[in-house]
mmCIF file of N, CA and C in Angstrom:
data_model
loop_
_atom_site.group_PDB
_atom_site.id
_atom_site.type_symbol
_atom_site.label_atom_id
_atom_site.label_comp_id
_atom_site.label_asym_id
_atom_site.label_seq_id
_atom_site.Cartn_x
_atom_site.Cartn_y
_atom_site.Cartn_z
ATOM 1 N N MET A 329 -10.321 30.926 -85.707
ATOM 2 C CA MET A 329 -9.343 29.991 -85.712
ATOM 3 C C MET A 329 -9.639 29.513 -87.134
ATOM 4 N N ALA A 330 -8.561 28.859 -87.883
ATOM 5 C CA ALA A 330 -8.673 28.146 -89.146
ATOM 6 C C ALA A 330 -9.758 27.849 -89.665
ATOM 7 N N GLU A 331 -10.322 28.022 -90.898
ATOM 8 C CA GLU A 331 -11.817 26.805 -91.263
ATOM 9 C C GLU A 331 -10.487 26.337 -91.904
ATOM 10 N N ARG A 332 -11.469 24.367 -91.940
ATOM 11 C CA ARG A 332 -11.723 23.060 -92.358
ATOM 12 C C ARG A 332 -11.369 23.151 -93.914
ATOM 13 N N ARG A 333 -10.987 22.505 -93.982
ATOM 14 C CA ARG A 333 -10.522 22.020 -95.773
ATOM 15 C C ARG A 333 -11.656 20.734 -95.668
ATOM 16 N N ALA A 334 -12.135 20.673 -96.600
ATOM 17 C CA ALA A 334 -13.067 19.071 -97.221
ATOM 18 C C ALA A 334 -11.594 18.780 -97.371
ATOM 19 N N THR A 335 -11.902 16.991 -96.808
ATOM 20 C CA THR A 335 -11.508 16.312 -97.395
ATOM 21 C C THR A 335 -10.993 15.967 -98.488
ATOM 22 N N GLY A 336 -9.731 15.509 -98.527
ATOM 23 C CA GLY A 336 -8.938 15.931 -100.114
ATOM 24 C C GLY A 336 -8.349 16.606 -100.530
ATOM 25 N N SER A 337 -9.163 18.131 -100.263
ATOM 26 C CA SER A 337 -9.155 19.048 -100.775
ATOM 27 C C SER A 337 -7.309 19.748 -100.849
ATOM 28 N N LEU A 338 -6.941 19.713 -99.419
ATOM 29 C CA LEU A 338 -5.083 19.934 -99.196
ATOM 30 C C LEU A 338 -4.936 19.284 -100.450
ATOM 31 N N GLU A 339 -5.165 17.675 -101.209
ATOM 32 C CA GLU A 339 -4.259 17.136 -101.735
ATOM 33 C C GLU A 339 -4.557 17.322 -102.894
ATOM 34 N N ARG A 340 -5.279 17.986 -103.669
ATOM 35 C CA ARG A 340 -6.253 18.445 -105.097
ATOM 36 C C ARG A 340 -4.992 19.981 -104.858
ATOM 37 N N GLU A 341 -5.387 20.264 -104.066
ATOM 38 C CA GLU A 341 -4.884 21.799 -104.355
ATOM 39 C C GLU A 341 -2.844 21.957 -104.566
ATOM 40 N N VAL A 342 -2.645 20.717 -103.857
ATOM 41 C CA VAL A 342 -1.033 20.195 -104.044
ATOM 42 C C VAL A 342 -0.686 19.998 -105.097
ATOM 43 N N LEU A 343 -1.705 18.989 -105.654
ATOM 44 C CA LEU A 343 -1.438 18.477 -106.952
ATOM 45 C C LEU A 343 -1.302 19.353 -108.170
ATOM 46 N N GLU A 344 -1.801 19.922 -108.090
ATOM 47 C CA GLU A 344 -2.759 21.297 -108.906
ATOM 48 C C GLU A 344 -1.360 22.205 -109.163
ATOM 49 N N GLN A 345 -0.668 22.386 -107.667
ATOM 50 C CA GLN A 345 0.441 23.046 -107.936
ATOM 51 C C GLN A 345 1.953 22.267 -108.949
ATOM 52 N N LEU A 346 1.728 20.585 -108.876
ATOM 53 C CA LEU A 346 3.013 19.642 -109.469
ATOM 54 C C LEU A 346 2.132 19.967 -111.156
ATOM 55 N N TRP A 347 1.091 20.062 -111.263
ATOM 56 C CA TRP A 347 0.517 20.302 -112.662
ATOM 57 C C TRP A 347 1.405 21.604 -113.552
ATOM 58 N N GLN A 348 1.023 21.973 -112.360
ATOM 59 C CA GLN A 348 1.664 23.266 -112.941
ATOM 60 C C GLN A 348 2.889 23.576 -112.986
ATOM 61 N N ALA A 349 3.862 22.507 -112.982
ATOM 62 C CA ALA A 349 5.405 22.679 -112.435
ATOM 63 C C ALA A 349 5.845 21.175 -113.389
ATOM 64 N N PRO A 350 6.026 21.181 -114.364
ATOM 65 C CA PRO A 350 5.583 19.767 -114.859
ATOM 66 C C PRO A 350 7.354 19.665 -114.734
ATOM 67 N N GLN A 351 8.382 20.343 -114.472
ATOM 68 C CA GLN A 351 9.241 20.127 -114.136
ATOM 69 C C GLN A 351 9.818 19.613 -112.758
ATOM 70 N N GLY A 352 8.931 19.666 -111.961
ATOM 71 C CA GLY A 352 8.942 18.839 -110.683
ATOM 72 C C GLY A 352 9.059 20.349 -109.704
ATOM 73 N N ALA A 353 8.623 19.725 -109.175
ATOM 74 C CA ALA A 353 8.797 21.342 -107.399
ATOM 75 C C ALA A 353 9.017 20.573 -105.976
ATOM 76 N N THR A 354 9.829 21.087 -105.126
ATOM 77 C CA THR A 354 9.987 20.701 -103.844
ATOM 78 C C THR A 354 8.870 21.424 -102.792
ATOM 79 N N PRO A 355 9.168 20.415 -101.804
ATOM 80 C CA PRO A 355 8.229 20.918 -100.864
ATOM 81 C C PRO A 355 7.500 22.238 -100.746
ATOM 82 N N ARG A 356 9.363 23.264 -100.682
ATOM 83 C CA ARG A 356 9.566 24.597 -100.365
ATOM 84 C C ARG A 356 9.186 26.161 -101.855
ATOM 85 N N ASP A 357 8.966 24.340 -102.774
ATOM 86 C CA ASP A 357 8.784 25.746 -104.120
ATOM 87 C C ASP A 357 6.839 25.491 -104.061
ATOM 88 N N VAL A 358 5.967 24.217 -103.570
ATOM 89 C CA VAL A 358 4.644 23.814 -103.660
ATOM 90 C C VAL A 358 4.597 25.469 -102.521
ATOM 91 N N ARG A 359 5.090 24.958 -100.956
ATOM 92 C CA ARG A 359 4.503 26.214 -100.233
ATOM 93 C C ARG A 359 4.673 27.442 -100.768
ATOM 94 N N ALA A 360 5.321 27.800 -101.148
ATOM 95 C CA ALA A 360 5.923 29.243 -101.464
ATOM 96 C C ALA A 360 4.290 29.252 -102.901
ATOM 97 N N ALA A 361 4.224 28.408 -103.834
ATOM 98 C CA ALA A 361 3.101 28.952 -104.634
ATOM 99 C C ALA A 361 1.820 28.653 -104.004
ATOM 100 N N MET A 362 1.550 28.165 -103.184
ATOM 101 C CA MET A 362 -0.105 28.069 -102.910
ATOM 102 C C MET A 362 -0.179 29.696 -101.730
ATOM 103 N N ASP A 363 -0.901 30.202 -101.772
ATOM 104 C CA ASP A 363 -1.590 31.308 -100.926
ATOM 105 C C ASP A 363 -2.491 30.802 -99.737
ATOM 106 N N ASP A 364 -1.620 30.118 -98.970
ATOM 107 C CA ASP A 364 -1.807 30.039 -97.818
ATOM 108 C C ASP A 364 -0.660 29.695 -96.463
ATOM 109 N N GLU A 365 -0.710 29.609 -95.644
ATOM 110 C CA GLU A 365 0.202 29.883 -94.067
ATOM 111 C C GLU A 365 0.709 28.423 -93.853
ATOM 112 N N LEU A 366 0.630 27.294 -94.400
ATOM 113 C CA LEU A 366 0.187 26.167 -94.597
ATOM 114 C C LEU A 366 2.014 25.830 -93.643
ATOM 115 N N ALA A 367 2.462 24.929 -92.883
ATOM 116 C CA ALA A 367 3.935 24.864 -92.018
ATOM 117 C C ALA A 367 4.369 23.842 -93.101
ATOM 118 N N TYR A 368 5.700 24.334 -93.570
ATOM 119 C CA TYR A 368 6.954 23.050 -94.484
ATOM 120 C C TYR A 368 5.929 21.954 -94.587
ATOM 121 N N THR A 369 6.001 21.119 -92.948
ATOM 122 C CA THR A 369 5.701 19.757 -93.255
ATOM 123 C C THR A 369 4.839 19.515 -93.251
ATOM 124 N N THR A 370 3.669 19.799 -93.247
ATOM 125 C CA THR A 370 2.279 19.817 -93.413
ATOM 126 C C THR A 370 2.492 19.871 -95.275
ATOM 127 N N ILE A 371 3.139 20.467 -95.693
ATOM 128 C CA ILE A 371 3.231 20.001 -97.367
ATOM 129 C C ILE A 371 4.128 19.156 -97.801
ATOM 130 N N MET A 372 5.255 19.160 -96.644
ATOM 131 C CA MET A 372 5.796 17.504 -96.630
ATOM 132 C C MET A 372 5.222 16.348 -97.181
ATOM 133 N N THR A 373 4.232 15.910 -95.595
ATOM 134 C CA THR A 373 3.456 15.110 -95.817
ATOM 135 C C THR A 373 2.405 14.787 -96.890
ATOM 136 N N ILE A 374 1.734 15.808 -97.379
ATOM 137 C CA ILE A 374 0.635 15.877 -98.487
ATOM 138 C C ILE A 374 1.160 15.428 -99.466
ATOM 139 N N LEU A 375 2.839 15.944 -99.982
ATOM 140 C CA LEU A 375 3.486 15.037 -101.270
ATOM 141 C C LEU A 375 3.687 14.203 -100.941
ATOM 142 N N ARG A 376 4.183 13.342 -99.364
ATOM 143 C CA ARG A 376 4.376 12.002 -99.169
ATOM 144 C C ARG A 376 3.574 11.454 -99.801
ATOM 145 N N ARG A 377 2.301 11.305 -99.003
ATOM 146 C CA ARG A 377 1.089 10.877 -99.280
ATOM 147 C C ARG A 377 1.152 10.803 -100.735
ATOM 148 N N LEU A 378 0.550 11.889 -102.076
ATOM 149 C CA LEU A 378 0.536 11.570 -102.827
ATOM 150 C C LEU A 378 1.705 10.649 -104.238
ATOM 151 N N TRP A 379 2.334 10.896 -102.791
ATOM 152 C CA TRP A 379 3.617 9.797 -103.688
ATOM 153 C C TRP A 379 3.530 8.217 -103.125
ATOM 154 N N GLN A 380 2.718 8.208 -102.527
ATOM 155 C CA GLN A 380 2.471 6.818 -101.727
ATOM 156 C C GLN A 380 1.577 6.102 -102.506
ATOM 157 N N LYS A 381 0.425 7.608 -102.931
ATOM 158 C CA LYS A 381 -1.231 6.976 -103.561
ATOM 159 C C LYS A 381 -0.517 6.265 -104.537
ATOM 160 N N GLY A 382 0.509 7.137 -105.306
ATOM 161 C CA GLY A 382 0.975 6.731 -107.075
ATOM 162 C C GLY A 382 0.439 7.693 -108.035
ATOM 163 N N LEU A 383 -0.110 9.316 -107.035
ATOM 164 C CA LEU A 383 -0.100 10.266 -107.792
ATOM 165 C C LEU A 383 0.821 11.092 -107.834
ATOM 166 N N ALA A 384 1.971 10.686 -107.969
ATOM 167 C CA ALA A 384 3.393 11.235 -107.681
ATOM 168 C C ALA A 384 4.191 10.533 -108.326
ATOM 169 N N GLU A 385 5.498 11.202 -108.014
ATOM 170 C CA GLU A 385 6.968 10.684 -108.294
ATOM 171 C C GLU A 385 7.569 11.404 -107.454
ATOM 172 N N ARG A 386 8.923 11.067 -107.528
ATOM 173 C CA ARG A 386 9.689 11.976 -106.683
ATOM 174 C C ARG A 386 10.733 11.389 -106.559
ATOM 175 N N GLU A 387 12.250 12.131 -106.936
ATOM 176 C CA GLU A 387 13.413 12.211 -107.073
ATOM 177 C C GLU A 387 14.324 12.894 -106.260
ATOM 178 N N LEU A 388 15.229 12.495 -105.701
ATOM 179 C CA LEU A 388 16.760 13.361 -104.846
ATOM 180 C C LEU A 388 17.545 13.895 -105.325
ATOM 181 N N HIS A 389 16.356 15.204 -105.098
ATOM 182 C CA HIS A 389 17.681 16.012 -105.733
ATOM 183 C C HIS A 389 18.884 16.879 -104.465
ATOM 184 N N GLY A 390 19.547 16.999 -104.068
ATOM 185 C CA GLY A 390 20.727 17.565 -102.544
ATOM 186 C C GLY A 390 20.388 16.735 -101.751
ATOM 187 N N ARG A 391 19.042 17.696 -100.822
ATOM 188 C CA ARG A 391 18.859 16.568 -99.421
ATOM 189 C C ARG A 391 17.366 17.325 -99.453
ATOM 190 N N ALA A 392 16.542 17.831 -100.873
ATOM 191 C CA ALA A 392 15.382 17.252 -100.969
ATOM 192 C C ALA A 392 14.429 16.914 -102.401
ATOM 193 N N TYR A 393 13.375 16.184 -101.483
ATOM 194 C CA TYR A 393 13.014 16.158 -103.227
ATOM 195 C C TYR A 393 12.275 16.568 -103.972
ATOM 196 N N VAL A 394 12.069 15.878 -105.374
ATOM 197 C CA VAL A 394 11.393 16.997 -105.870
ATOM 198 C C VAL A 394 10.512 16.212 -106.353
ATOM 199 N N TYR A 395 9.053 16.927 -106.640
ATOM 200 C CA TYR A 395 7.876 15.971 -107.281
ATOM 201 C C TYR A 395 7.201 16.496 -108.359
ATOM 202 N N ARG A 396 6.808 15.970 -109.374
ATOM 203 C CA ARG A 396 6.519 15.867 -110.639
ATOM 204 C C ARG A 396 4.841 14.597 -110.576
ATOM 205 N N ALA A 397 3.272 15.707 -110.561
ATOM 206 C CA ALA A 397 2.990 14.732 -110.920
ATOM 207 C C ALA A 397 2.709 13.307 -111.821
ATOM 208 N N LYS A 398 2.375 12.661 -111.016
ATOM 209 C CA LYS A 398 2.343 10.730 -112.267
ATOM 210 C C LYS A 398 0.373 10.807 -112.802
ATOM 211 N N ALA A 399 -0.186 11.569 -112.189
ATOM 212 C CA ALA A 399 -1.196 11.804 -112.928
ATOM 213 C C ALA A 399 -2.122 12.911 -113.466
ATOM 214 N N SER A 400 -2.556 13.436 -114.760
ATOM 215 C CA SER A 400 -2.751 14.375 -114.690
ATOM 216 C C SER A 400 -4.050 14.560 -114.713
ATOM 217 N N GLU A 401 -4.252 15.980 -114.808
ATOM 218 C CA GLU A 401 -6.239 16.219 -113.906
ATOM 219 C C GLU A 401 -7.027 15.203 -115.028
ATOM 220 N N ALA A 402 -6.790 14.744 -115.833
ATOM 221 C CA ALA A 402 -7.974 13.895 -116.765
ATOM 222 C C ALA A 402 -8.252 12.568 -116.088
ATOM 223 N N ASP A 403 -6.682 11.957 -116.034
ATOM 224 C CA ASP A 403 -6.420 11.453 -115.428
ATOM 225 C C ASP A 403 -7.249 10.825 -113.448
ATOM 226 N N LEU A 404 -7.352 11.705 -113.046
ATOM 227 C CA LEU A 404 -8.029 11.569 -111.754
ATOM 228 C C LEU A 404 -9.397 12.049 -111.126
ATOM 229 N N ALA A 405 -9.901 12.297 -112.439
ATOM 230 C CA ALA A 405 -11.359 12.490 -113.029
ATOM 231 C C ALA A 405 -12.076 11.353 -113.273
ATOM 232 N N ALA A 406 -11.187 10.883 -114.100
ATOM 233 C CA ALA A 406 -12.057 9.164 -114.728
ATOM 234 C C ALA A 406 -11.411 8.340 -114.064
ATOM 235 N N ASN A 407 -10.522 8.547 -113.100
ATOM 236 C CA ASN A 407 -10.632 7.234 -111.644
ATOM 237 C C ASN A 407 -11.916 7.639 -111.196
ATOM 238 N N GLY A 408 -11.907 8.845 -110.391
ATOM 239 C CA GLY A 408 -12.753 9.157 -109.530
ATOM 240 C C GLY A 408 -14.415 8.805 -110.448
ATOM 241 N N MET A 409 -14.863 8.638 -111.487
ATOM 242 C CA MET A 409 -15.895 8.769 -111.837
ATOM 243 C C MET A 409 -15.838 6.581 -112.096
ATOM 244 N N HIS A 410 -14.699 6.253 -112.544
ATOM 245 C CA HIS A 410 -14.461 4.699 -112.443
ATOM 246 C C HIS A 410 -15.507 4.240 -110.974
ATOM 247 N N ALA A 411 -14.030 4.905 -110.125
ATOM 248 C CA ALA A 411 -14.620 4.456 -108.572
ATOM 249 C C ALA A 411 -16.560 4.705 -107.579
ATOM 250 N N ALA A 412 -16.737 6.056 -108.367
ATOM 251 C CA ALA A 412 -18.635 6.514 -108.281
ATOM 252 C C ALA A 412 -19.171 5.174 -108.740
ATOM 253 N N PHE A 413 -19.006 4.604 -110.369
ATOM 254 C CA PHE A 413 -20.192 3.690 -110.637
ATOM 255 C C PHE A 413 -19.710 2.434 -110.512
ATOM 256 N N ALA A 414 -18.605 2.196 -110.019
ATOM 257 C CA ALA A 414 -18.432 0.689 -109.291
ATOM 258 C C ALA A 414 -19.521 -0.102 -109.065
ATOM 259 N N PRO A 415 -19.797 0.926 -107.185
ATOM 260 C CA PRO A 415 -20.378 0.038 -106.710
ATOM 261 C C PRO A 415 -22.194 -0.515 -107.137
ATOM 262 N N VAL A 416 -22.408 0.247 -108.148
ATOM 263 C CA VAL A 416 -23.585 0.931 -108.604
ATOM 264 C C VAL A 416 -24.272 -0.714 -108.948
ATOM 265 N N ARG A 417 -25.230 -0.978 -109.485
ATOM 266 C CA ARG A 417 -26.370 -2.450 -109.827
ATOM 267 C C ARG A 417 -26.570 -1.737 -111.031
ATOM 268 N N ASP A 418 -27.586 -1.026 -111.136
ATOM 269 C CA ASP A 418 -28.279 -0.642 -112.393
ATOM 270 C C ASP A 418 -27.398 0.702 -113.239
ATOM 271 N N ARG A 419 -25.937 0.367 -114.029
ATOM 272 C CA ARG A 419 -25.726 1.569 -114.482
ATOM 273 C C ARG A 419 -26.103 1.880 -115.226
ATOM 274 N N ARG A 420 -27.104 1.779 -116.274
ATOM 275 C CA ARG A 420 -27.112 2.847 -116.867
ATOM 276 C C ARG A 420 -28.570 3.294 -116.396
ATOM 277 N N GLU A 421 -28.959 2.790 -116.082
ATOM 278 C CA GLU A 421 -30.007 4.111 -114.876
ATOM 279 C C GLU A 421 -28.745 5.453 -114.381
ATOM 280 N N ALA A 422 -28.111 5.156 -113.547
ATOM 281 C CA ALA A 422 -26.583 6.001 -113.664
ATOM 282 C C ALA A 422 -26.114 6.884 -113.958
ATOM 283 N N LEU A 423 -25.865 6.536 -115.289
ATOM 284 C CA LEU A 423 -25.292 6.413 -116.664
ATOM 285 C C LEU A 423 -26.146 7.829 -117.640
ATOM 286 N N THR A 424 -27.487 7.442 -117.157
ATOM 287 C CA THR A 424 -28.674 7.670 -117.820
ATOM 288 C C THR A 424 -28.964 9.373 -116.900
ATOM 289 N N ARG A 425 -28.774 9.614 -116.067
ATOM 290 C CA ARG A 425 -28.712 10.172 -114.681
ATOM 291 C C ARG A 425 -27.313 11.491 -115.419
ATOM 292 N N PHE A 426 -26.793 10.560 -115.367
ATOM 293 C CA PHE A 426 -25.121 11.570 -115.341
ATOM 294 C C PHE A 426 -25.282 12.471 -116.702
ATOM 295 N N VAL A 427 -25.742 11.432 -117.674
ATOM 296 C CA VAL A 427 -26.205 11.937 -118.906
ATOM 297 C C VAL A 427 -26.605 13.202 -119.082
ATOM 298 N N ASP A 428 -28.133 13.262 -118.922
ATOM 299 C CA ASP A 428 -28.644 13.876 -118.330
ATOM 300 C C ASP A 428 -28.550 15.095 -117.445
ATOM 301 N N GLY A 429 -27.358 15.200 -116.846
ATOM 302 C CA GLY A 429 -27.044 16.249 -115.986
ATOM 303 C C GLY A 429 -25.864 16.844 -116.396
ATOM 304 N N LEU A 430 -25.322 16.671 -117.595
ATOM 305 C CA LEU A 430 -24.509 17.043 -118.331
ATOM 306 C C LEU A 430 -24.416 18.742 -119.066
ATOM 307 N N SER A 431 -24.189 19.751 -119.149
ATOM 308 C CA SER A 431 -24.287 20.830 -120.117
ATOM 309 C C SER A 431 -24.263 20.173 -121.863
ATOM 310 N N LYS A 432 -24.806 21.231 -122.334
ATOM 311 C CA LYS A 432 -24.902 20.796 -123.787
ATOM 312 C C LYS A 432 -23.599 21.023 -124.240
ATOM 313 N N SER A 433 -22.590 21.610 -123.885
ATOM 314 C CA SER A 433 -21.188 21.693 -124.994
ATOM 315 C C SER A 433 -20.687 19.634 -123.798
ATOM 316 N N ASP A 434 -21.123 19.731 -122.837
ATOM 317 C CA ASP A 434 -20.168 19.256 -122.508
ATOM 318 C C ASP A 434 -21.031 17.172 -122.726
ATOM 319 N N ALA A 435 -21.983 17.580 -123.131
ATOM 320 C CA ALA A 435 -23.026 16.007 -123.769
ATOM 321 C C ALA A 435 -22.415 16.189 -125.139
ATOM 322 N N ARG A 436 -21.851 17.451 -125.564
ATOM 323 C CA ARG A 436 -21.731 17.553 -127.421
ATOM 324 C C ARG A 436 -20.053 16.189 -127.394
ATOM 325 N N ALA A 437 -19.375 16.976 -125.976
ATOM 326 C CA ALA A 437 -17.927 16.155 -126.685
ATOM 327 C C ALA A 437 -17.936 14.862 -125.971
ATOM 328 N N LEU A 438 -18.663 14.015 -125.452
ATOM 329 C CA LEU A 438 -19.350 13.088 -124.564
ATOM 330 C C LEU A 438 -20.004 12.013 -126.138
ATOM 331 N N ARG A 439 -20.136 12.465 -126.900
ATOM 332 C CA ARG A 439 -21.338 12.066 -127.649
ATOM 333 C C ARG A 439 -19.892 11.912 -128.878
ATOM 334 N N ARG A 440 -18.751 13.117 -129.160
ATOM 335 C CA ARG A 440 -17.608 12.691 -129.966
ATOM 336 C C ARG A 440 -16.560 11.358 -129.467
ATOM 337 N N VAL A 441 -16.769 11.801 -128.242
ATOM 338 C CA VAL A 441 -15.572 10.808 -127.737
ATOM 339 C C VAL A 441 -16.179 9.175 -128.004
ATOM 340 N N LEU A 442 -17.432 9.548 -127.766
ATOM 341 C CA LEU A 442 -18.491 7.842 -128.305
ATOM 342 C C LEU A 442 -18.001 7.531 -129.690
ATOM 343 N N ASP A 443 -18.091 8.299 -130.526
ATOM 344 C CA ASP A 443 -18.856 7.964 -131.715
ATOM 345 C C ASP A 443 -16.563 7.794 -132.252
ATOM 346 N N GLU A 444 -15.497 8.522 -131.583
ATOM 347 C CA GLU A 444 -14.057 8.272 -131.879
ATOM 348 C C GLU A 444 -14.262 6.683 -131.898
ATOM 349 N N PRO A 445 -13.821 6.167 -132.974
ATOM 350 C CA PRO A 445 -12.939 4.669 -133.431
ATOM 351 C C PRO A 445 -12.143 4.433 -132.427
ATOM 352 N N ARG A 446 -11.960 3.270 -131.285
ATOM 353 C CA ARG A 446 -11.257 2.905 -130.332
ATOM 354 C C ARG A 446 -9.934 1.950 -130.787
#
């Protein structure tokens, strides 16, 4: 029996294929690029969900849609961080713990971002 993926991991894998194809990809292209035995209809379903969530855009070319990622990997990560902090009451404490868990290079990168004029 095939091992189940974590929730959202297949969407992430499909998005990774779209990030690697800025010119766009059909469901067939995505399926061919993935090292998996996923059904064509599964890939179509995931691409449609990404489009419905606003993470991908699509354009009809002949009989198939060509999909492009709308959100970059950085956008997706930033949105996830915002969502994680949204319900937190003590944001200062949460941010402190987050920063304490950063590697030295990530902490330096964060410091550079915070020091940049906005």
